CSV table of C-alpha atoms in Angstrom, one decimal:
chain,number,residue,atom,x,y,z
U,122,UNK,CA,60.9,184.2,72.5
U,123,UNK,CA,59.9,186.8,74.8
U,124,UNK,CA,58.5,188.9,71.9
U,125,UNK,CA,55.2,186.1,72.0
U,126,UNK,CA,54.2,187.4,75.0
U,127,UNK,CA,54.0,191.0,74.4
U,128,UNK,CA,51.1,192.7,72.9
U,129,UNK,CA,50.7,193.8,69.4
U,130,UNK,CA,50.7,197.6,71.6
U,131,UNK,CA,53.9,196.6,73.3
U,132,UNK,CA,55.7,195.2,70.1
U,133,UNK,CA,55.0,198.2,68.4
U,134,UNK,CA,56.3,200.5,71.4
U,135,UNK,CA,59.1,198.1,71.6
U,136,UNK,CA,60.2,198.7,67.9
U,137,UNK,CA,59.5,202.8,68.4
U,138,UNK,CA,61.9,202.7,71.6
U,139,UNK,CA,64.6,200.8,69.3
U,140,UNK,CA,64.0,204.1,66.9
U,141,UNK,CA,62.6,201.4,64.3
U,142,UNK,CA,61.1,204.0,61.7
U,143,UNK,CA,57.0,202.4,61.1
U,144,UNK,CA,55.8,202.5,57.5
U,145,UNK,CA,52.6,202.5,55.9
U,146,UNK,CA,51.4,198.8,55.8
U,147,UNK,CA,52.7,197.9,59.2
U,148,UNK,CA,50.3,197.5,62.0
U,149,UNK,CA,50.1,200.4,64.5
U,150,UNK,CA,47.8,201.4,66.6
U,151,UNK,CA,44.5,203.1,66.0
U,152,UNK,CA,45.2,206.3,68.0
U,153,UNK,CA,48.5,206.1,66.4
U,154,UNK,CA,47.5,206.8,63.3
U,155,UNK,CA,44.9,209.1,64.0
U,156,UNK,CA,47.4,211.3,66.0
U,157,UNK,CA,49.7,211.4,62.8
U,158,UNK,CA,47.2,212.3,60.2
U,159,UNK,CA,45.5,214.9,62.4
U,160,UNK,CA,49.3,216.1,63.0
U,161,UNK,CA,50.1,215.7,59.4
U,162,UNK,CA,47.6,217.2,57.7
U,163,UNK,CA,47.5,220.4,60.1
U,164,UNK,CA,50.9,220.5,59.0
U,165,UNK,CA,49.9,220.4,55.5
U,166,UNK,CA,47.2,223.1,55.7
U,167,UNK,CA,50.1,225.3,57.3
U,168,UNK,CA,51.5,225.4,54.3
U,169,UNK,CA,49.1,225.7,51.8
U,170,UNK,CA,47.6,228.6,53.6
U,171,UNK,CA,51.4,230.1,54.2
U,172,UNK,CA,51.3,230.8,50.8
U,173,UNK,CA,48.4,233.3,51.6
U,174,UNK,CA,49.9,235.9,53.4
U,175,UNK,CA,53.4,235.9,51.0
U,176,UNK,CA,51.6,235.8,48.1
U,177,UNK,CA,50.1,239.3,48.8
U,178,UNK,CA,53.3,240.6,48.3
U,179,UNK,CA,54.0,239.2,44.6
U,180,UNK,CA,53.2,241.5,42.8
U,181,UNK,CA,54.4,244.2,44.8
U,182,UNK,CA,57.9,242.8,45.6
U,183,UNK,CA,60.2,246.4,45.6
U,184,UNK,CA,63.0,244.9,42.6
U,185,UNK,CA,62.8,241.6,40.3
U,186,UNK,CA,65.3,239.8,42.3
U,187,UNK,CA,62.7,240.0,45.2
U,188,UNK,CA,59.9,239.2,43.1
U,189,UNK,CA,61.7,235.4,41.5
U,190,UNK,CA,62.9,234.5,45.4
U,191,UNK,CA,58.9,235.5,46.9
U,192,UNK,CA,57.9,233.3,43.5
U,193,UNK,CA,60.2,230.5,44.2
U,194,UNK,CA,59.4,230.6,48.4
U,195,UNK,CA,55.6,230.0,47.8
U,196,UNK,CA,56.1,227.5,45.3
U,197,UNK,CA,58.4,225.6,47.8
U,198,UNK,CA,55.5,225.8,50.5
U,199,UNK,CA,53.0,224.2,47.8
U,200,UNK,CA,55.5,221.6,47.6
U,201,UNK,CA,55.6,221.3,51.1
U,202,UNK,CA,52.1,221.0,51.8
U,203,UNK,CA,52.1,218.4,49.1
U,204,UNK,CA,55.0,216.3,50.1
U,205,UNK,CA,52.8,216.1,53.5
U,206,UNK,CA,49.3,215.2,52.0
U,207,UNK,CA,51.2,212.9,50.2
U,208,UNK,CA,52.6,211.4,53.8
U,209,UNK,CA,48.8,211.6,55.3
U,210,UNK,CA,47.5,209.7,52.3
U,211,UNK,CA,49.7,206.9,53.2
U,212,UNK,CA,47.6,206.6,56.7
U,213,UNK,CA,44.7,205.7,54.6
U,214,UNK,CA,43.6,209.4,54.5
U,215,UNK,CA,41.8,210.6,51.4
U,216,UNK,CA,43.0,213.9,49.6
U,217,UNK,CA,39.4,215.4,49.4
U,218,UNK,CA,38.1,214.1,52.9
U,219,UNK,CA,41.6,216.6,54.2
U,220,UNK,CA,40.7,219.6,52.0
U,221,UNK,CA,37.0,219.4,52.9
U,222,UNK,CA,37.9,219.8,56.9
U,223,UNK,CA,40.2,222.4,56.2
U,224,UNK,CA,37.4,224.4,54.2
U,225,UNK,CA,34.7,223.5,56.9
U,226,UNK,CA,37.1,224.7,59.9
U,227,UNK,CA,36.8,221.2,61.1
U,228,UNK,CA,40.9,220.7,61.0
U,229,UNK,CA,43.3,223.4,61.9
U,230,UNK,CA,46.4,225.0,61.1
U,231,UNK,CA,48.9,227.3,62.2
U,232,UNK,CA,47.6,230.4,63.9
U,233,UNK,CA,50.8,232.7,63.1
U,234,UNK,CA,48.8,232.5,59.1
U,235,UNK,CA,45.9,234.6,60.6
U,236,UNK,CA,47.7,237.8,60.9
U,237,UNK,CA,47.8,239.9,58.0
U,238,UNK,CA,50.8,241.1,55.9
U,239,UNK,CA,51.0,244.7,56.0
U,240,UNK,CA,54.5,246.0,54.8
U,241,UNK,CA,57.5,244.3,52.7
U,242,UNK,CA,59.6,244.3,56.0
U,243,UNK,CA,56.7,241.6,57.0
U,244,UNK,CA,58.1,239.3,54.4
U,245,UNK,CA,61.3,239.6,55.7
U,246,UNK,CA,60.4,238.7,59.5
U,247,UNK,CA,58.1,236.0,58.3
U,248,UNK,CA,61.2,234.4,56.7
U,249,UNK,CA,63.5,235.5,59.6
U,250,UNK,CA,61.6,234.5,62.5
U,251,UNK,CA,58.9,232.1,61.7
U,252,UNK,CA,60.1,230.0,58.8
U,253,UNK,CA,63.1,230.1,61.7
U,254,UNK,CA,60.4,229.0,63.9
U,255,UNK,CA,59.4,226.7,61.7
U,256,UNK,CA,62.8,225.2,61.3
U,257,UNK,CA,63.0,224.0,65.1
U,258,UNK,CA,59.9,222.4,65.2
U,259,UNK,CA,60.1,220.7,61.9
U,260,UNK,CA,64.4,219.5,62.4
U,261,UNK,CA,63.2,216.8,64.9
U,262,UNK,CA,60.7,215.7,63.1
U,263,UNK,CA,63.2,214.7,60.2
U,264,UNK,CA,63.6,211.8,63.1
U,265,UNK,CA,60.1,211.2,63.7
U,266,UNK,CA,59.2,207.4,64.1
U,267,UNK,CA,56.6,207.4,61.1
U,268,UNK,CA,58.9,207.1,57.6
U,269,UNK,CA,57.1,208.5,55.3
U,270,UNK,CA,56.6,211.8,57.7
U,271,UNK,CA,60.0,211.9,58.6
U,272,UNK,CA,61.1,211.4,55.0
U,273,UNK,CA,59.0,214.5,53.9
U,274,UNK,CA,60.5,216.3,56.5
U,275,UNK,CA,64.0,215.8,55.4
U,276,UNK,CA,62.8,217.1,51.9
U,277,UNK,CA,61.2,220.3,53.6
U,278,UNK,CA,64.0,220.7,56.0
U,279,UNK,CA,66.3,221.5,53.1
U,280,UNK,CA,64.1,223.7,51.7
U,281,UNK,CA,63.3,226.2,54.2
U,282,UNK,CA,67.0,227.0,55.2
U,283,UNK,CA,66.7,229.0,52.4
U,284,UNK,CA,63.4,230.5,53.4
U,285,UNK,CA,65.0,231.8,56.2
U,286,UNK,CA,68.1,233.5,54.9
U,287,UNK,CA,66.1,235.4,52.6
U,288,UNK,CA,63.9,236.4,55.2
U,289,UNK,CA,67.4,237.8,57.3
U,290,UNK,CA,68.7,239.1,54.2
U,291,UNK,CA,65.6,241.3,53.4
U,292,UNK,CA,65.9,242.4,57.3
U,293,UNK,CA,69.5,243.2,57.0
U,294,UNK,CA,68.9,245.2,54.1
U,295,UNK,CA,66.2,247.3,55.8
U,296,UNK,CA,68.1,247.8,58.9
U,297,UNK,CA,71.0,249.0,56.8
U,298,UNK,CA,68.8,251.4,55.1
U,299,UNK,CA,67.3,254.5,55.7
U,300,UNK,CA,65.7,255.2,58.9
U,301,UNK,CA,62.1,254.9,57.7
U,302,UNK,CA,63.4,251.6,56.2
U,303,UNK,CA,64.8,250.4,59.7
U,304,UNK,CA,61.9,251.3,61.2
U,305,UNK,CA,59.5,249.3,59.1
U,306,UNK,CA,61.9,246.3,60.0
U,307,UNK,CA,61.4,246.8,63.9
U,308,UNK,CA,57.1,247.6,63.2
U,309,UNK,CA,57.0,244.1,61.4
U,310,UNK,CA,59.1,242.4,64.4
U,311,UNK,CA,57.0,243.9,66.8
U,312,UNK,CA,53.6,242.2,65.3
U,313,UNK,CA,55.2,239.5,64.5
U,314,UNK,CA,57.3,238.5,68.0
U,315,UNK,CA,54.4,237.5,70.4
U,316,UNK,CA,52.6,235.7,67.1
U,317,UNK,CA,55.4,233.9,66.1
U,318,UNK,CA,56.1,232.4,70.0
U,319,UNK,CA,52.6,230.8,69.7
U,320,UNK,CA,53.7,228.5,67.0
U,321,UNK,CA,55.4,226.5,69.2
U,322,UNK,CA,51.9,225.9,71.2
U,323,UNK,CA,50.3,226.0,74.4
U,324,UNK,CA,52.4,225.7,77.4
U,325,UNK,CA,53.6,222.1,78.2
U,326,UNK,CA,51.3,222.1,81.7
U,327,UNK,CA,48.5,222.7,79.1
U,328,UNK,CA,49.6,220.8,76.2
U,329,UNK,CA,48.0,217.5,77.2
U,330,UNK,CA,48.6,215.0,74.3
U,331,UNK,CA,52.9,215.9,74.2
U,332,UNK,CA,53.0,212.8,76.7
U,333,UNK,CA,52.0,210.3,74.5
U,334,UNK,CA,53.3,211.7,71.5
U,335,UNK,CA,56.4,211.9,72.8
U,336,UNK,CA,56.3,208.6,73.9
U,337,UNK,CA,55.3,207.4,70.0
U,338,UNK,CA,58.6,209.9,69.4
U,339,UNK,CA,56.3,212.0,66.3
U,340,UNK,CA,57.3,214.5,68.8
U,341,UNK,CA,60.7,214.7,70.1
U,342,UNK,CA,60.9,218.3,72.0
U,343,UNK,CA,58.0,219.6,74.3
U,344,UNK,CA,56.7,223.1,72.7
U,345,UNK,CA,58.4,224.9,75.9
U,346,UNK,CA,61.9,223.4,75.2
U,347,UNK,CA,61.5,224.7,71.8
U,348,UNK,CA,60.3,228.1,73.0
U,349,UNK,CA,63.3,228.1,75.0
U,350,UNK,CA,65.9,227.8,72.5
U,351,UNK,CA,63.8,229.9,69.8
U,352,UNK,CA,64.4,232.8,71.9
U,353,UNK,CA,68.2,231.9,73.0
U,354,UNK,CA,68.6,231.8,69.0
U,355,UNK,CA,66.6,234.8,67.8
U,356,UNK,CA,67.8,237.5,70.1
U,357,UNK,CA,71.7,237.8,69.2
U,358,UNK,CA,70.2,237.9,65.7
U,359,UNK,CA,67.8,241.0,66.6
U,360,UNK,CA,70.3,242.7,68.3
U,361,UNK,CA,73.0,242.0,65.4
U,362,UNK,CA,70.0,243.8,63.0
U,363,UNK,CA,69.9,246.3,65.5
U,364,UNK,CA,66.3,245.9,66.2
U,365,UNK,CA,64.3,245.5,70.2
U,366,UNK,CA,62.3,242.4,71.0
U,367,UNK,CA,59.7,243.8,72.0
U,368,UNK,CA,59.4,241.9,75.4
U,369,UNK,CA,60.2,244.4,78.7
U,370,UNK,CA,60.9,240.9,80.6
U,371,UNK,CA,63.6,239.7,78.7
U,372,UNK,CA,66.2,239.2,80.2
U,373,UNK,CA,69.7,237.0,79.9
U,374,UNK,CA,70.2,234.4,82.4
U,375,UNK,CA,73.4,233.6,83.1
U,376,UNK,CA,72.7,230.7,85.1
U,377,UNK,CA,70.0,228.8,83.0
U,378,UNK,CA,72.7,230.2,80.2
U,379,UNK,CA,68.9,231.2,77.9
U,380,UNK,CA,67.0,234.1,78.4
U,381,UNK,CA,64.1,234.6,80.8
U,382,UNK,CA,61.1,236.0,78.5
U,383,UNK,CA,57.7,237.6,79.1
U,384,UNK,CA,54.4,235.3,78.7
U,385,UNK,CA,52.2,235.0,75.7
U,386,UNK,CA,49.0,236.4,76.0
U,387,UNK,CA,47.5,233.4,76.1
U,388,UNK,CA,43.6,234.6,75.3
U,389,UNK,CA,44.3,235.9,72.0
U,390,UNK,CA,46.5,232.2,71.0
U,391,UNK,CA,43.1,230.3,72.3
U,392,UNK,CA,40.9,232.8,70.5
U,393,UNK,CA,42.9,232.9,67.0
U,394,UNK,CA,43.3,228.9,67.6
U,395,UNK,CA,39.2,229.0,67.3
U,396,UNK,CA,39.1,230.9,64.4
U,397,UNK,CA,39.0,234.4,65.4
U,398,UNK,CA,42.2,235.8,64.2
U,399,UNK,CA,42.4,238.7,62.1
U,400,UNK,CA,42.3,237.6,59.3
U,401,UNK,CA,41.4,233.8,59.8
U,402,UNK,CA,37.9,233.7,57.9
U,403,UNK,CA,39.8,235.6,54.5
U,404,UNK,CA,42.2,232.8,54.7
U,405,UNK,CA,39.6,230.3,54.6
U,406,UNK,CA,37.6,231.3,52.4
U,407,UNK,CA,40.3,231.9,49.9
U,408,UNK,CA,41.1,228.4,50.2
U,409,UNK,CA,37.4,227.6,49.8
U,410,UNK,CA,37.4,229.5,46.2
U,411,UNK,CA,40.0,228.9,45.0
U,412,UNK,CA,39.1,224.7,45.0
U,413,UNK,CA,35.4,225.5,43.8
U,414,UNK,CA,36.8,227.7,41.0
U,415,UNK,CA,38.9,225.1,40.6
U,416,UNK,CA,36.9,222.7,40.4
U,417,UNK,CA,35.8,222.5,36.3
U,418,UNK,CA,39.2,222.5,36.0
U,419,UNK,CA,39.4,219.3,37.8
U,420,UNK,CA,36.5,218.0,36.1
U,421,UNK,CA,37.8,218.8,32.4
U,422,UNK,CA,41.7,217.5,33.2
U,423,UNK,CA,39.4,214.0,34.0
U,424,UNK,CA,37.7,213.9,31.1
U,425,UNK,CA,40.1,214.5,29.1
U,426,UNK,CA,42.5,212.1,30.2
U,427,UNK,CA,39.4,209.7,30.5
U,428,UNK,CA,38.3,210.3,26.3
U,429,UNK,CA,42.3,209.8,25.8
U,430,UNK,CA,42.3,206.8,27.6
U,431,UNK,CA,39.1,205.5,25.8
U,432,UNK,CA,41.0,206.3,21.9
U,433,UNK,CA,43.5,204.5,22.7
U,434,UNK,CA,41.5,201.8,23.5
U,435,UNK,CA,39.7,201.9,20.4
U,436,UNK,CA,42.7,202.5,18.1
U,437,UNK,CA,44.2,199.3,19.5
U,438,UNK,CA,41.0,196.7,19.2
C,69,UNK,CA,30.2,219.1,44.0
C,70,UNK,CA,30.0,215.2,42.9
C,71,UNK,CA,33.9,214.5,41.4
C,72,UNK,CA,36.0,212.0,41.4
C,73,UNK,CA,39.7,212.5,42.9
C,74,UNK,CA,42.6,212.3,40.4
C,75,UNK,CA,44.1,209.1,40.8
C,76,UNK,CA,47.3,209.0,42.7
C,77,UNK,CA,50.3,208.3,41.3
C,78,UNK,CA,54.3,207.0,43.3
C,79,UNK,CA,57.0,209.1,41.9
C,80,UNK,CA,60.5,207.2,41.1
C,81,UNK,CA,63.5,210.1,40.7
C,82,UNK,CA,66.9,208.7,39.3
C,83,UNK,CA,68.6,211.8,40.6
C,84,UNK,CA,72.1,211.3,37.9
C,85,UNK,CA,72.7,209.3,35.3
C,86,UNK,CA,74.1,205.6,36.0
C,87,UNK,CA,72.3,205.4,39.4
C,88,UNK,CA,68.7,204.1,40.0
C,89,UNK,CA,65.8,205.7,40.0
C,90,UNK,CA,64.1,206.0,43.8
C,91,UNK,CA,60.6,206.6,45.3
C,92,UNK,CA,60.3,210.4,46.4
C,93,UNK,CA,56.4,210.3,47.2
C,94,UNK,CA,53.7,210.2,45.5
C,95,UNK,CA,50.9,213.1,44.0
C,96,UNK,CA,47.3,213.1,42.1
C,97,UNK,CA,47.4,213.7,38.3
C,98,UNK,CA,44.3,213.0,35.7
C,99,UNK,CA,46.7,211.3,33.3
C,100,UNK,CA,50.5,209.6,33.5
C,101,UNK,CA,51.7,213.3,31.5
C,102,UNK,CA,50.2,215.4,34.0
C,103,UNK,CA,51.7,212.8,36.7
C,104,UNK,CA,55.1,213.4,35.3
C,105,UNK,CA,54.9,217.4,34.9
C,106,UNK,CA,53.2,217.5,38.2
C,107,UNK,CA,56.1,215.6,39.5
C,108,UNK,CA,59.0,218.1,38.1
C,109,UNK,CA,57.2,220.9,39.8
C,110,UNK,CA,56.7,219.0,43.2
C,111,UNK,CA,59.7,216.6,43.5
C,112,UNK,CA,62.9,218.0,40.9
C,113,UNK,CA,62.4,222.4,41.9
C,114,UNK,CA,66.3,221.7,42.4
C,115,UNK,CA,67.8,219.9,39.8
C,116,UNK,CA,66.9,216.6,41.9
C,117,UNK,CA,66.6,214.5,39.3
C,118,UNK,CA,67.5,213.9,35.4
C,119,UNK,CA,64.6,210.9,35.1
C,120,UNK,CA,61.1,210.4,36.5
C,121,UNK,CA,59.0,207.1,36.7
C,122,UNK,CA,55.0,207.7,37.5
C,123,UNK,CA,52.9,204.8,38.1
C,124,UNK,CA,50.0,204.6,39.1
C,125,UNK,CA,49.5,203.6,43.0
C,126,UNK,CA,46.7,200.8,42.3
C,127,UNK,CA,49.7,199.0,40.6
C,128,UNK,CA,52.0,198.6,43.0
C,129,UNK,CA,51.7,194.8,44.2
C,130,UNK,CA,53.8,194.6,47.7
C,131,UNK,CA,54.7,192.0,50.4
C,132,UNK,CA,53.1,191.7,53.4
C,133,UNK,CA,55.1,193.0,56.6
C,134,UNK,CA,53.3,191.0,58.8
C,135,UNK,CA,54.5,188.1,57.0
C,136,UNK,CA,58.2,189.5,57.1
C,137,UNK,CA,59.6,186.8,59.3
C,138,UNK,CA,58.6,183.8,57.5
C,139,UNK,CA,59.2,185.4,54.3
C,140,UNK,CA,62.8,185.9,54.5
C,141,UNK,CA,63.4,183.7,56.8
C,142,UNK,CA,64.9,181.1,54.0
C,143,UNK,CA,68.3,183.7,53.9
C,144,UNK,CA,68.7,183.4,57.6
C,145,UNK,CA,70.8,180.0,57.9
C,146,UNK,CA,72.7,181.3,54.8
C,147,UNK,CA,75.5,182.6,56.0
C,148,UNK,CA,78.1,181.0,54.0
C,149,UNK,CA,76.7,183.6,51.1
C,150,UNK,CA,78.8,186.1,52.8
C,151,UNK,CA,82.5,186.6,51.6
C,152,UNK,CA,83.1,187.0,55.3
C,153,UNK,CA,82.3,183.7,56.1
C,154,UNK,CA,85.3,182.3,54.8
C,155,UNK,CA,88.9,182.8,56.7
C,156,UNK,CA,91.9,183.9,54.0
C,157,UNK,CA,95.4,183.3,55.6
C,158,UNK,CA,97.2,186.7,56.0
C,159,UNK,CA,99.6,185.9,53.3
C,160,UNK,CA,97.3,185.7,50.9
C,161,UNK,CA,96.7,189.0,48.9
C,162,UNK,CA,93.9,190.4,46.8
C,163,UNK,CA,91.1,188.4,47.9
């Protein structure tokens, strides 16, 4: 009975080192659960406001083939973002209390959704490279040692392999095309390169709370690892398109077997992090309108069901 | 801005006929139709499922993990329950 004389705190690190998954109603501690929902919802609001920069493109999608896949792509990332609220909630989070710091700036999300979309070839790299991005943060997290997180991420996981072939294939179209085609291909990858590295986060000598969430396992690689084997992946695939990464430092090692790669400017992540990216205040406050146009919507749908409710009530006394 | 949330509803997917239906997640709808068109769009975009259940969270009753020990603790000394808890000589076929 050596269990009786651990902690509550050690019994619950003892079940995460067995890889025990923790679900809603069990006891965890207080940090614990703060981490996740502050991890989960960012999450979330990555998605939601993903859908921003695609859905410029809609309606201006070149064929109808491009127009359905764009359609069906942002509807997964609503489903995403919901799947994840849905995973917060279970924390004891409230819907409206995650929305409301996302519209005051209080919670973040991912910085790569503060750059704006300016050609079709950006929809292609976006799918390419940081919905590939994407993928290697979110793949571990499909282990993560909260269920109801790592169950949502099992859902998304599945989703977004298909995000990112459609991505290559747009590329691989361009690149095969004419040369004002390829060239829009290797503009979008050069605005999108250094943005896209920053998803993976500050570096790990600055990335103070990895420790412990690794040690809780809702983090499995450090954001350097990943960074690492982003690059190792993405550069045969660049030089299969045809296209330069535009980094003058990179540079194969043969005996790390990964590439050696330039630094992110560092400034503009922090800066863009604080709200300052190019477009980080449109994004917001598109967010912002779209729930307070939204919101006699809300107010109706209630009602309604709420009269319904009350009918039936009456046409049953 | 003084509103209510839409209540929140678990999701149930039987994902092919002749097997059960299984919690996906769970979303916010106004009423149990909205729950169940809300959860085609979020939950089936794939032909996932062929039969959704909604109900609404506030009614799910559930036991008590802390209690989880003692609770099942009456099927722990039951091991004769098991078919494998009987030997069958060798010779002995289909059983």
């Amino acid at each position: 009975m050596e269990t009786a004389e651990l902690t509550q705190e050690e019994q619950f690190q003892t079940r995460i080192d067995a890889d025990v998954r923790i679900e809603p109603k069990d006891w965890m501690p207080e940090a614990y659960r703060k981490t996740l929902i502050r991890q989960i919802s960012q999450h979330a609001h990555s998605e939601i406001v993903g859908m921003l920069p695609e859905g410029n493109w809609i309606t201006r999608a070149p064929s109808l083939k491009r127009k359905a896949i764009l359609l069906a792509k942002v509807q997964d990332e609503a489903g995403h973002g919901l799947y994840l609220y849905s995973a917060a909630e279970t924390l004891g989070a409230s819907r409206d209390q995650l929305l409301a710091d996302l519209h005051s700036g209080k919670a973040k999300y991912s910085s790569i959704f503060n750059y704006p979309t300016l050609s079709w070839a950006d929809m292609g790299t976006i799918g390419w490279l940081v919905d590939g991005a994407a993928i290697l943060n979110q793949v571990p997290l499909c282990r993560t040692s909260y269920g109801p997180y790592a169950r949502a991420m099992v859902r998304v996981c599945k989703e977004e392999s298909f995000h990112q072939r459609q991505g290559f294939e747009i590329m691989q179209t361009l690149c095969e095309g004419a040369p004002a085609q390829k060239a829009m291909a290797q503009d979008a990858l050069n605005r999108w390169w250094w943005p896209t590295l920053m998803m993976f986060g500050p570096k790990d000598a600055d990335s103070p709370n990895t420790e412990q969430s690794m040690k809780w396992r809702i983090k499995r690689f450090t954001n350097d690892e990943l960074r690492q084997k982003f690059v190792d992946m993405m550069v045969p695939q660049a030089e299969f398109l045809g296209l330069t990464v535009p980094d003058a430092q990179l540079q194969w090692n043969e005996q790390k077997q990964g590439y050696d790669f330039g630094d992110v400017d560092w400034a503009e992540f922090w800066d863009v992090v604080k709200g300052n990216g190019p477009c980080s205040r449109e994004r917001v406050q598109a967010r912002v309108d779209a729930w307070n146009e939204g919101a006699w919507v809300r107010e109706a749908a209630l009602a309604h069901a709420e009269k319904r409710k009350q009918r039936a009530e009456t046409a049953a006394a | 801005m003084s509103q209510k949330e839409w209540p929140l509803w678990e999701v149930f997917i039987r994902s092919k006929q002749g097997l059960d239906h299984k919690h996906v997640g769970s979303l916010h709808a106004a009423d149990a139709e909205m729950a169940i068109q809300n959860a085609r769009d979020v939950y089936t975009r794939r032909l996932e499922g062929v039969s959704i259940w909604v109900v609404e969270s506030k009614h799910v009753h559930a036991s008590n993990p802390d209690d989880a020990a003692a609770f099942y603790e009456p099927a722990n000394d039951k091991i004769y329950r098991h078919p494998t808890f009987y030997t069958v000589p060798d010779s002995i076929k289909h059983m």
